[in-house]
Coordinates of C-alpha atoms in Angstrom, one line a residue:
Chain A
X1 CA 0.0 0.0 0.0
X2 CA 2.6 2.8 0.8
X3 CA 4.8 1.6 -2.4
X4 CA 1.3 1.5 -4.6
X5 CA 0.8 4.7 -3.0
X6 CA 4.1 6.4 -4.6
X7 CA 3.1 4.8 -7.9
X8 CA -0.1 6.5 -7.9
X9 CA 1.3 9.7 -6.7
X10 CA 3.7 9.3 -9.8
X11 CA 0.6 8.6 -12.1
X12 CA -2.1 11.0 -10.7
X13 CA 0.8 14.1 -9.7
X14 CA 3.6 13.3 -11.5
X15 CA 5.9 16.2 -12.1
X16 CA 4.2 17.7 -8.8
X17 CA 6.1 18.3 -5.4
X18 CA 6.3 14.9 -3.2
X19 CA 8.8 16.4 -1.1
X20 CA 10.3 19.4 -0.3
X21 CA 13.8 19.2 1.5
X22 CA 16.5 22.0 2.4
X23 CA 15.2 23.8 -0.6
X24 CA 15.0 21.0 -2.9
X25 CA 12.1 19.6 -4.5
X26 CA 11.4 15.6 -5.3
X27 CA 8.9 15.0 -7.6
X28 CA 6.3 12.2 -7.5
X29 CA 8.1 11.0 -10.9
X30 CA 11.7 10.8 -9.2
X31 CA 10.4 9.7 -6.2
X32 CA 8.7 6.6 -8.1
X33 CA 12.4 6.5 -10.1
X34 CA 14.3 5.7 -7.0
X35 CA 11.9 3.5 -5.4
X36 CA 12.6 1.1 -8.4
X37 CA 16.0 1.8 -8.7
X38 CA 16.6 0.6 -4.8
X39 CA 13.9 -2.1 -5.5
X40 CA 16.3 -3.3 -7.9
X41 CA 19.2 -3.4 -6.0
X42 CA 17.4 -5.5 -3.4
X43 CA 17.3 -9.3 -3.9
X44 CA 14.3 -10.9 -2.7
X45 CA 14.5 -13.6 0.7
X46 CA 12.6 -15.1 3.1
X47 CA 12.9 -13.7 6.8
X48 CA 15.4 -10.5 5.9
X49 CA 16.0 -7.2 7.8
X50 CA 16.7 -4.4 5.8
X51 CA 17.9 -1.6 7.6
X52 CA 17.5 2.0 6.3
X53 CA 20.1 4.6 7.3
X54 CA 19.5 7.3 4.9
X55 CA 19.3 10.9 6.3
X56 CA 17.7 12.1 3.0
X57 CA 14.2 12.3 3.4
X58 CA 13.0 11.5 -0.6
X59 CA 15.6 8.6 -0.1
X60 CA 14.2 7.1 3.1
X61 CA 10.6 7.3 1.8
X62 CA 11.9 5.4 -1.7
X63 CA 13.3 2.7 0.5
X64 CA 10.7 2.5 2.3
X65 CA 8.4 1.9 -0.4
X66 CA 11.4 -0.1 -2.4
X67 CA 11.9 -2.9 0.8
X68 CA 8.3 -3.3 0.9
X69 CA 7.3 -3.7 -2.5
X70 CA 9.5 -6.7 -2.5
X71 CA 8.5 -8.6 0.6
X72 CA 10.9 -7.7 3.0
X73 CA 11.0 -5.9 6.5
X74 CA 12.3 -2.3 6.9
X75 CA 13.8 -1.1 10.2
X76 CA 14.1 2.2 10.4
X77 CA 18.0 3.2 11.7
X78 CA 18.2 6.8 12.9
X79 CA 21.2 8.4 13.2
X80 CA 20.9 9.2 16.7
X81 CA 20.9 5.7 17.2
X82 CA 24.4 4.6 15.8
X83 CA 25.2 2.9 19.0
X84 CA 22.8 0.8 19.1
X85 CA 22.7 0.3 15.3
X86 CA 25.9 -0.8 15.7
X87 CA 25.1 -3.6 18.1
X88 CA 21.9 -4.2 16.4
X89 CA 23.1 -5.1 13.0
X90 CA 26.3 -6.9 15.0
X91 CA 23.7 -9.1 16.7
X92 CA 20.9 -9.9 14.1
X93 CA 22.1 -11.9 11.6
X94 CA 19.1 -11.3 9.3
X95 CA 19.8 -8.2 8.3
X96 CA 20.2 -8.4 4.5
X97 CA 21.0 -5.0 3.5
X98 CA 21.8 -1.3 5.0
X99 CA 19.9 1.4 2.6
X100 CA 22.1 5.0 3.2
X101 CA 22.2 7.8 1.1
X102 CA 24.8 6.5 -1.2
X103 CA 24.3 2.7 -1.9
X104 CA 22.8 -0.7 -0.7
X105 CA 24.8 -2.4 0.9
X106 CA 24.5 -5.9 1.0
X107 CA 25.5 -7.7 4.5
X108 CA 24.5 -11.2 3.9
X109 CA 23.4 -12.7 0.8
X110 CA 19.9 -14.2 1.0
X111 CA 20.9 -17.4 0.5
X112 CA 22.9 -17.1 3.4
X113 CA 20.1 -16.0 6.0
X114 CA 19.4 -18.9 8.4
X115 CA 16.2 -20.8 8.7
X116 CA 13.4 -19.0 10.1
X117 CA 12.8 -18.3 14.1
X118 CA 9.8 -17.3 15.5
X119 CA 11.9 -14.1 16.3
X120 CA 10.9 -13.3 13.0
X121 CA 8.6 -9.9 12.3
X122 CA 5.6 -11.0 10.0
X123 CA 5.2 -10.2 6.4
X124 CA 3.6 -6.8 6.7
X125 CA 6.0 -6.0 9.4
X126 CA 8.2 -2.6 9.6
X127 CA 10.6 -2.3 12.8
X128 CA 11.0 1.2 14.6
X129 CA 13.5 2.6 17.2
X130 CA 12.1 4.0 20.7
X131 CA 13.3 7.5 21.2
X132 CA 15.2 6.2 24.0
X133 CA 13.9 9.1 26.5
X134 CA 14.0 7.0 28.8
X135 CA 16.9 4.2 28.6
X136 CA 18.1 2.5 25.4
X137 CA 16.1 2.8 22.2
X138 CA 14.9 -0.6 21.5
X139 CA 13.7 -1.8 18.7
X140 CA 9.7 -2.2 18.0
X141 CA 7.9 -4.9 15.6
X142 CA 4.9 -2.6 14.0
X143 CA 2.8 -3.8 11.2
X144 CA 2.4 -1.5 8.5
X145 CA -1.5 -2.1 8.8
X146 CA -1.3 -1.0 12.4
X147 CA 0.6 2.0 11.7
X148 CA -1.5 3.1 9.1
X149 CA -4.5 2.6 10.4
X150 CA -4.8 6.2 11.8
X151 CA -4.2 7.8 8.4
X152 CA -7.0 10.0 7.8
X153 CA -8.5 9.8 4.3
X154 CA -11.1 12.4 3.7
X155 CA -11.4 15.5 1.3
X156 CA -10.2 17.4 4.0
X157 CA -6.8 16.1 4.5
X158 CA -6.4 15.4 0.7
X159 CA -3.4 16.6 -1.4
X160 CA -2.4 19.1 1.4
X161 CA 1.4 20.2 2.3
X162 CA 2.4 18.6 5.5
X163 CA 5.2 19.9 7.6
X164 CA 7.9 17.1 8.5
X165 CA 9.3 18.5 12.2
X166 CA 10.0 15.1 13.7
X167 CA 13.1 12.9 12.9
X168 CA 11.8 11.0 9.7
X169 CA 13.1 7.7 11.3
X170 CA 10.9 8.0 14.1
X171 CA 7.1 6.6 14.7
X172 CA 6.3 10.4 14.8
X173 CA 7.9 11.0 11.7
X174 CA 6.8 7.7 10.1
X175 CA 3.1 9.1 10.8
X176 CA 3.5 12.3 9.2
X177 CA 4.8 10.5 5.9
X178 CA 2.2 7.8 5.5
X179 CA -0.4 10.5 6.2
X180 CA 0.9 12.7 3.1
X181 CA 2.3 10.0 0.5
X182 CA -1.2 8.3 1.3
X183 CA -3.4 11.2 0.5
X184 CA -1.0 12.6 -2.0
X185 CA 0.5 15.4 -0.3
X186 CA 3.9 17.1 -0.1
X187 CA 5.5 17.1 2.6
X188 CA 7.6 19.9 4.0
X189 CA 11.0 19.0 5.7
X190 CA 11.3 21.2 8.4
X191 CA 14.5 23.7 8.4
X192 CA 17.0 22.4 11.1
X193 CA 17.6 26.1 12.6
X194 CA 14.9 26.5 14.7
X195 CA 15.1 30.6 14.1
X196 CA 14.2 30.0 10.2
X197 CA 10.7 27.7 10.9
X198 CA 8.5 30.8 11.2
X199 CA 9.9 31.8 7.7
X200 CA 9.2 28.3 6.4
X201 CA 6.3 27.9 7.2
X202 CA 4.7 30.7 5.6
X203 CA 6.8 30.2 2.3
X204 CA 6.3 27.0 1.7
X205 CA 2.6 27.4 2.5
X206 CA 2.5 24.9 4.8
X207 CA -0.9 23.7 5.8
X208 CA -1.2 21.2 8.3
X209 CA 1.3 21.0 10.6
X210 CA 2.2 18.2 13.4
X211 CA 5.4 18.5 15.9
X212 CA 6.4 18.7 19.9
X213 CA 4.9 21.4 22.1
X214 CA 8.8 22.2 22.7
X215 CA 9.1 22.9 18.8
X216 CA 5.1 25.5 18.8
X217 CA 6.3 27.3 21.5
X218 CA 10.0 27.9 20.1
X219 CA 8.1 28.9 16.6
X220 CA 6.1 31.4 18.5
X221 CA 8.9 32.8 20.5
X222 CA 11.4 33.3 17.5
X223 CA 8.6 34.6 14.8
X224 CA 6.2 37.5 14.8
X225 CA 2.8 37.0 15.2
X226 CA 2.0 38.6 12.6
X227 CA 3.9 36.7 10.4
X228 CA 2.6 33.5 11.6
X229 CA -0.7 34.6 11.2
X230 CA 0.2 35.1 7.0
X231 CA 0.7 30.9 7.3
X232 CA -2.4 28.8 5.8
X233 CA -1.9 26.2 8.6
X234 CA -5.1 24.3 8.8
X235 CA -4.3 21.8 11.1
X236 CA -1.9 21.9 14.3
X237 CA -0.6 18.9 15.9
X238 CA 0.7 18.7 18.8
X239 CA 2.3 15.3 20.5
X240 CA 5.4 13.9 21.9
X241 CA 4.7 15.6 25.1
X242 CA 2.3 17.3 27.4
X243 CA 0.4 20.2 25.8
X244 CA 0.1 22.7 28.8
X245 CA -3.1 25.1 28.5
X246 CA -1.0 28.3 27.6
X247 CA 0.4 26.9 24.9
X248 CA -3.2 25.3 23.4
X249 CA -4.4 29.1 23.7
X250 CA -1.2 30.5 22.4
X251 CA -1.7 28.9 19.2
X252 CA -5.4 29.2 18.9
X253 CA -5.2 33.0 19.2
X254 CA -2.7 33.1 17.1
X255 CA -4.1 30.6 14.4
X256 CA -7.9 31.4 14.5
X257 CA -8.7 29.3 11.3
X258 CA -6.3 25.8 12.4
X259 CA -7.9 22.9 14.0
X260 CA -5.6 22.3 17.0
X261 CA -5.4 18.9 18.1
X262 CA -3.2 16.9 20.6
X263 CA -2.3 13.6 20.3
X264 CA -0.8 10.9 22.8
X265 CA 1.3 8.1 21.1
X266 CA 4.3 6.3 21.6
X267 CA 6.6 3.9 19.7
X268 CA 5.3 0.6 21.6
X269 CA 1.8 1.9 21.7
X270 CA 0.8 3.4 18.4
X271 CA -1.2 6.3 18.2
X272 CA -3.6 6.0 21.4
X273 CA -6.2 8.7 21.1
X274 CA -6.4 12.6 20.1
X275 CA -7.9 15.4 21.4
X276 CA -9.9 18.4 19.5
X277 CA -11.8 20.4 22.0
X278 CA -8.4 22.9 22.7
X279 CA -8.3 22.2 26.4
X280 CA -4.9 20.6 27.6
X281 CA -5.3 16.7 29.3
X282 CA -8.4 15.1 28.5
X283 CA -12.2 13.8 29.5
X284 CA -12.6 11.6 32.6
X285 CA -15.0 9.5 31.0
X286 CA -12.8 8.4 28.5
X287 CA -11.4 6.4 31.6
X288 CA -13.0 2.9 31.8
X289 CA -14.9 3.0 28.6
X290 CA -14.7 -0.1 27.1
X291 CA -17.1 1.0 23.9
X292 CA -13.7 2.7 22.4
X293 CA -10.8 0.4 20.8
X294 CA -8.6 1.8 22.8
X295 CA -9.1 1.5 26.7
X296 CA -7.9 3.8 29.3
X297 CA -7.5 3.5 33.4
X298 CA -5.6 4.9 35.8
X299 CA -3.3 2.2 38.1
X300 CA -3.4 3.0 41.7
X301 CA -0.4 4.5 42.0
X302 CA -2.0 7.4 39.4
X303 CA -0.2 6.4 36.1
X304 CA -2.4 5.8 33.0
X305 CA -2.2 2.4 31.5
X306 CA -3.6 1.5 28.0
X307 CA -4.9 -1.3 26.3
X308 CA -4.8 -0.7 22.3
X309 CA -5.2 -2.4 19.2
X310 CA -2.8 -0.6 17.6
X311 CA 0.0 -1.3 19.9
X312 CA 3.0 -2.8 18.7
X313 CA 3.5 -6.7 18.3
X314 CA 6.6 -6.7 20.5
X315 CA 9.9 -5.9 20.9
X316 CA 12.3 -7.6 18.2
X317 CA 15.3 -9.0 20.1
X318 CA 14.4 -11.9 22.6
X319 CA 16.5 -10.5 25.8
X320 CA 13.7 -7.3 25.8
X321 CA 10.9 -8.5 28.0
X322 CA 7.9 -9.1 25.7
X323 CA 5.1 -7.7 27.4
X324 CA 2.3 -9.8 26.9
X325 CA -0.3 -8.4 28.9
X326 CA -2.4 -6.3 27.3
X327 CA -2.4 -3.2 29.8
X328 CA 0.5 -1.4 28.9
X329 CA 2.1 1.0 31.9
X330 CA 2.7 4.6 30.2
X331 CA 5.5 6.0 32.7
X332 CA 2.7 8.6 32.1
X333 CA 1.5 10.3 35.8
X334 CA -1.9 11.7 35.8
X335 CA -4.4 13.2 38.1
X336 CA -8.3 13.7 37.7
X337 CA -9.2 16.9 38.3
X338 CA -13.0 17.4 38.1
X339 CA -14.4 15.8 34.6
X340 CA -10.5 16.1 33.0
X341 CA -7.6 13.9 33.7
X342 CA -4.5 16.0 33.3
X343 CA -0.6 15.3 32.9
X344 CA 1.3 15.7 36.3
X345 CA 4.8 14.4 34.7
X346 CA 7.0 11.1 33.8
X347 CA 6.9 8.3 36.6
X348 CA 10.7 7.9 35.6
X349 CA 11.3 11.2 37.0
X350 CA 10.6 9.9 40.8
X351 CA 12.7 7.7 42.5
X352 CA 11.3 5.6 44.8
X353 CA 14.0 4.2 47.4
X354 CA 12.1 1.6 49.5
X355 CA 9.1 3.1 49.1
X356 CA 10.4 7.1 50.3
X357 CA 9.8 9.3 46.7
X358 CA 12.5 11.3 45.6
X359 CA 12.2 14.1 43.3
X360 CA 15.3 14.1 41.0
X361 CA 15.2 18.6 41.1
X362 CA 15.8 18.7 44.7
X363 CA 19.0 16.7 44.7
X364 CA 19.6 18.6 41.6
X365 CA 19.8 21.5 43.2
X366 CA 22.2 20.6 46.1
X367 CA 24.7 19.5 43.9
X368 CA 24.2 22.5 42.0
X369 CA 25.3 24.3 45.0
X370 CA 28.3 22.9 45.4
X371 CA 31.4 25.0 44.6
X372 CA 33.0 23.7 41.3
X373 CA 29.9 21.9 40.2
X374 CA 28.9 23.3 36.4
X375 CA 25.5 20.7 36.2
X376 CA 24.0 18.2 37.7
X377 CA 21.6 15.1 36.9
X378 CA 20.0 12.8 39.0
X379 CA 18.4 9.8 38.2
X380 CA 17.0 6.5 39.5
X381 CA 19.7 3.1 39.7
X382 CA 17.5 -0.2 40.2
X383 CA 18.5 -1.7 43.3
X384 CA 17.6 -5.0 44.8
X385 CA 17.5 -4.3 47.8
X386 CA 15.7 -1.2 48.1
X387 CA 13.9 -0.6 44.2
X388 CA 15.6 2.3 43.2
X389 CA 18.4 4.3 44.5
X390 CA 19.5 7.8 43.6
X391 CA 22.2 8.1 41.6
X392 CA 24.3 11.4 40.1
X393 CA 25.8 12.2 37.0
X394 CA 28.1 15.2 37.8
X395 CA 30.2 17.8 35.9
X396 CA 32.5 20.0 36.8
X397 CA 34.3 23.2 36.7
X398 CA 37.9 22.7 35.1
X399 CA 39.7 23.4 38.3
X400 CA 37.8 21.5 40.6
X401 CA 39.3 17.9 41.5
X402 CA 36.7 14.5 41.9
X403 CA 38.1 13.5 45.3
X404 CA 37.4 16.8 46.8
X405 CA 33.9 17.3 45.0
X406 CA 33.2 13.7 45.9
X407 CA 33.3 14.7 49.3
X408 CA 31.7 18.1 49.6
X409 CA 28.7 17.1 47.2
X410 CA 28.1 14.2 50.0
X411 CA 28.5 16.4 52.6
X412 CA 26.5 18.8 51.6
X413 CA 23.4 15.9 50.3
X414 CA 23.8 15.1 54.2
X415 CA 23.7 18.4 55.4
X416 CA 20.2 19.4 53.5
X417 CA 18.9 15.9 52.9
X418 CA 17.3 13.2 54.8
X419 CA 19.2 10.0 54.3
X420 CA 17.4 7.9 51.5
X421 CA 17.7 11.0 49.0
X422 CA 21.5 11.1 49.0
X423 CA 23.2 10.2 46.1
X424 CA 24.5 6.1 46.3
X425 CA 26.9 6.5 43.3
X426 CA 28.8 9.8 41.6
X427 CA 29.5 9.4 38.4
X428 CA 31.6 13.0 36.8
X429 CA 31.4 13.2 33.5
X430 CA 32.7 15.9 31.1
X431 CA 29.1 16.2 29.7
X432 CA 26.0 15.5 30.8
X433 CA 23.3 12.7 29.1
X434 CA 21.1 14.5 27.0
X435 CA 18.9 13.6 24.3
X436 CA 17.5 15.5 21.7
X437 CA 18.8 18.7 23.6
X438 CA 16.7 17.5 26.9
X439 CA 18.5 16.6 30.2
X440 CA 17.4 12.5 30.4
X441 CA 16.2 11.6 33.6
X442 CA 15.1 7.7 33.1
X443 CA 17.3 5.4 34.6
Chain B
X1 CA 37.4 -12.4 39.7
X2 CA 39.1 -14.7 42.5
X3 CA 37.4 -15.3 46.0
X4 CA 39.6 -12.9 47.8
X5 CA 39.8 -10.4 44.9
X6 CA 35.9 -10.1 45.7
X7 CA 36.5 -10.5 49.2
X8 CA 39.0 -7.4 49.7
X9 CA 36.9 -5.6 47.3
X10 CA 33.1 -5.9 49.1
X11 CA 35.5 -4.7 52.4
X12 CA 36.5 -1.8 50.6
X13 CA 33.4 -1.0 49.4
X14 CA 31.9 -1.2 52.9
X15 CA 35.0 0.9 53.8
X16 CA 34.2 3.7 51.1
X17 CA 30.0 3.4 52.3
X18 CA 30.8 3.9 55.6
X19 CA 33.5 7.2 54.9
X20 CA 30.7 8.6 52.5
X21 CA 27.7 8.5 55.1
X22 CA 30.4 10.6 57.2
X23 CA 31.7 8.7 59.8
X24 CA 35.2 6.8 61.0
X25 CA 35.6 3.2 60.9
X26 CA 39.7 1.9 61.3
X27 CA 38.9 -1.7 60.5
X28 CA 36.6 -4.3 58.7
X29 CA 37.0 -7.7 59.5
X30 CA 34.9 -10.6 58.4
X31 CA 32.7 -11.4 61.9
X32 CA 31.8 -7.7 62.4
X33 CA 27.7 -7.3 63.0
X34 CA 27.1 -5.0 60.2
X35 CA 24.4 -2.8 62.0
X36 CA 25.7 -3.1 65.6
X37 CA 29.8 -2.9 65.0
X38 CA 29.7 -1.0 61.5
X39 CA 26.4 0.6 61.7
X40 CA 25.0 -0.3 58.3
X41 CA 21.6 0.0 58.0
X42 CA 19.4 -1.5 55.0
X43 CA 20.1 1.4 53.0
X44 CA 23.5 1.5 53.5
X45 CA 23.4 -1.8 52.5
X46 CA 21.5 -1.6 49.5
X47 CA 24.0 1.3 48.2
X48 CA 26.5 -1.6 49.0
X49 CA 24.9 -3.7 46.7
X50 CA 24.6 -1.2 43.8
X51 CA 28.4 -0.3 43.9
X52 CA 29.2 -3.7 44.0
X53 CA 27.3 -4.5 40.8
X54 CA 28.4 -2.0 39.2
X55 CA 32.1 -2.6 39.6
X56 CA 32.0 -6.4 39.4
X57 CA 28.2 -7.1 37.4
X58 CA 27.5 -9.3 40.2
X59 CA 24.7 -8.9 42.6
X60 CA 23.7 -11.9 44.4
X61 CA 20.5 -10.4 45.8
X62 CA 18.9 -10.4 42.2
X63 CA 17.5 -14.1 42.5
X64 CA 18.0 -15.1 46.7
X65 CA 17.7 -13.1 49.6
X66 CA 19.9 -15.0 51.9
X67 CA 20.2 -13.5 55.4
X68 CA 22.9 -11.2 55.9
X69 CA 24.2 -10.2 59.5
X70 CA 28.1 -10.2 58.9
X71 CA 30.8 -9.1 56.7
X72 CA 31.3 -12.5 56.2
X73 CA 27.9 -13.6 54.9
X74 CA 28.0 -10.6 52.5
X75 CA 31.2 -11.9 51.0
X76 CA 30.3 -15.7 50.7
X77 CA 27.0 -14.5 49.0
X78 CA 29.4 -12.7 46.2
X79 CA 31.8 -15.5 46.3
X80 CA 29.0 -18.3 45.5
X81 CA 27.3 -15.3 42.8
X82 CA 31.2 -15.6 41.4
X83 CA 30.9 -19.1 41.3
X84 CA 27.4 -19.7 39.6
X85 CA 28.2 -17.4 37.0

């Protein structure tokens, strides 16, 4: 379907924009070109991987389309990611063939893939990286009908021009593509610097528009209103994060005529449900309504669990636990307030030592303190003795020395701290984990 | 990892818990009470634990919890962890 989908686009649009990338256009014709030119390059076999590591957009979409036309599975190999892309490919002997910008490259020769193992994604299968927000990105079995299955298809959304402002090797991103190439839009790469996106927007008219809370409010900081307001957005999407209730008005004074809509989704879960009515959180009585696919509840300890159809099949590699129950635990923290439920913040960000909570900004801040300390980040260990410890990621000033901050970055967690919140290891770094250009806090 | 490479090494550790939680100890040997003599309480313990796996990999508390009152008992369970490996 999403390869038949470029070769209509080719038909019905031909010399048309499919893309628009860093000033460049694809067309539907070259876009169609290159899909059978990668197609070509593939050779067809039973039970293969076929990793895609292109950074182009117009060349990740073609071999997209290309690995699918002929049978095999794509996994999807951002670049922020090359660690573990490294150990993936290392590991899994089934992958075929690396798709980059340049060339396929083939890795093992289908003849040489080993029998099949119930390891195996299905036929319609398409693997995709977790961000990795919260510890390593690991790898997700999707099927293309699952993913898909959200596209909307009506006049409405037709042949529009879609801004791309998620990685394109993302589930994110992977949405925003099959929603254009399947309703024969163009979609809009967004400009890297952040400071030129107000620009874009309005010059390459685009129209419906989905990306990270973080990435509407920079827009509306760096650009004029004014500006903005020129922009014939008709759709906002927001997702990725909590949308907070001054950002949802932000943008709906600012764009009177755009539908604004947030979304919550994840990797494992697939898109989950979406939310029109421009108020941040969502209705209580979507809670324990089992007439909808997908059901909501909220576990005792006030995180929201989810039970969807569209979630993934499971994780690829065997040594990731396969969650087979059908409740899925969000890491999501919510409170009911009245007839909403509302985001209160990632259960990865507590720490629970034996049962005491331990807010990762208030040890933050002690160390902070601390002469010679630059930055700070603290973070849950698992323990098996007590759940979770605290643990510190330090770094410092250049004249500072470990020893000596060792000791005054304890003494002062002792001196403002009860006991259970102080840090059980130090690690000093010369930089601190981020990801993205986020502090991480998941252990 | 030999038995007394582990064994010197959960000592030290004890050593380095005890100096981070601010207080003196001169010596750890094997049949000292560790709450009465060293004053390690579960969470000191549990910090214990987390150092140690994260030096060596090994924590034995992952699939047993044997009962620990002495140095010594935390060292044998590492040494038999070092063993079923």
């Amino acid at each position: 379907m999403f390869w038949q989908a470029i070769h209509d686009g080719m038909r019905r649009h031909g010399a048309a924009a499919a893309i628009v990338e860093a000033g460049e256009t694809t067309t539907w014709d070259q876009l169609a070109a290159t899909t059978d030119e990668i197609a070509g390059q593939l050779l067809p076999a039973n039970n293969q991987l076929i990793g895609i590591a292109a950074t182009n957009v117009s060349r990740q979409i073609a071999a997209l389309a290309a690995v699918q036309q002929q049978g095999l599975t794509p996994v999807l190999l951002p670049e922020f990611i090359a660690g573990e892309r490294q150990n993936f490919c290392h590991e899994t002997n089934h992958v075929g063939a690396i798709i980059n910008d340049d060339e396929v490259r083939t890795v093992v020769a289908g003849h040489d893939m080993g029998p099949p193992t119930q390891n195996d994604p299905p036929a319609d299968g398409i693997v995709l990286f977790t961000s990795g927000t919260t510890g390593s990105p690991k790898p997700v079995v999707h099927t293309w009908h699952a993913i898909a299955s959200t596209v909307r298809n009506d006049e409405s959304v037709q042949y529009r021009r879609w801004l791309l402002a998620y990685h394109p090797a993302t589930f994110a991103g992977m949405q925003v593509m099959l929603q254009a190439v399947l309703t024969g839009g163009t979609i809009v790469v967004a400009e890297r610097q952040q400071a030129m996106l107000g620009d874009q927007v309005v010059r390459d008219r685009v129209e419906m528009a989905s990306a990270t809370p973080t990435f509407w409010r920079h827009l509306l900081l760096a650009t004029a209103r004014q500006q903005l307001s020129a922009a014939p957005l008709r759709q906002i999407t927001l997702g990725g994060e909590a949308a907070d209730q001054p950002l949802l008005d932000a943008l709906a004074e600012t764009f009177p005529a755009s539908r604004i809509t947030h979304i919550y989704a994840s990797t494992e879960m697939g898109v989950c449900f979406s939310v029109n009515d421009g108020l941040a959180g969502f209705p209580a009585d979507w809670l324990e309504n089992r007439s909808t696919p997908v059901r909501l509840r909220v576990s005792e300890s006030g995180e929201l669990e989810i039970n969807s159809p569209r979630r993934m099949l499971r994780y690829l590699s065997r040594e990731v636990g396969t969650e087979n129950n059908e409740w899925f635990r969000t890491g999501d923290l919510v409170e009911v307030q009245g007839d909403r439920v509302q985001f209160a913040g990632r259960r990865s960000d507590t720490i629970n030592v034996g049962g005491a909570k331990v807010m990762p900004l208030r040890v933050e801040k002690v160390i902070r303190a601390v002469a010679g300390v630059s930055d700070a980040r603290v973070f849950a260990v698992e323990s098996s003795l007590a759940g979770q410890l605290v643990s510190a990621e330090v770094q410092l000033e250049p004249w500072q020395d470990k020893p000596s901050a060792r000791r005054e970055i304890l003494s002062a967690c002792r001196r403002e701290l009860p006991k259970h919140m102080l840090p059980a290891t130090i690690d000093f770094r010369s930089s601190l984990t981020t990801h993205q250009g986020k502090a991480v806090r998941g252990a | 990892m030999t038995p007394e490479e582990i064994s010197s090494l959960v000592i030290e550790t004890i050593h380095q818990v005890i100096a981070d939680s601010g207080r003196k100890v001169d010596q750890v040997s094997p049949d000292d009470p560790l709450r009465e003599k060293l004053g390690l309480d579960s969470l000191d313990l549990a910090v214990v634990v987390v150092r140690m796996q994260q030096e060596t990999g090994l924590d034995p508390f992952r699939r047993q919890r044997q009962s620990i009152h002495n140095v010594e008992n935390l060292v044998r369970a590492y040494q038999e962890e070092l063993t079923t490996v």
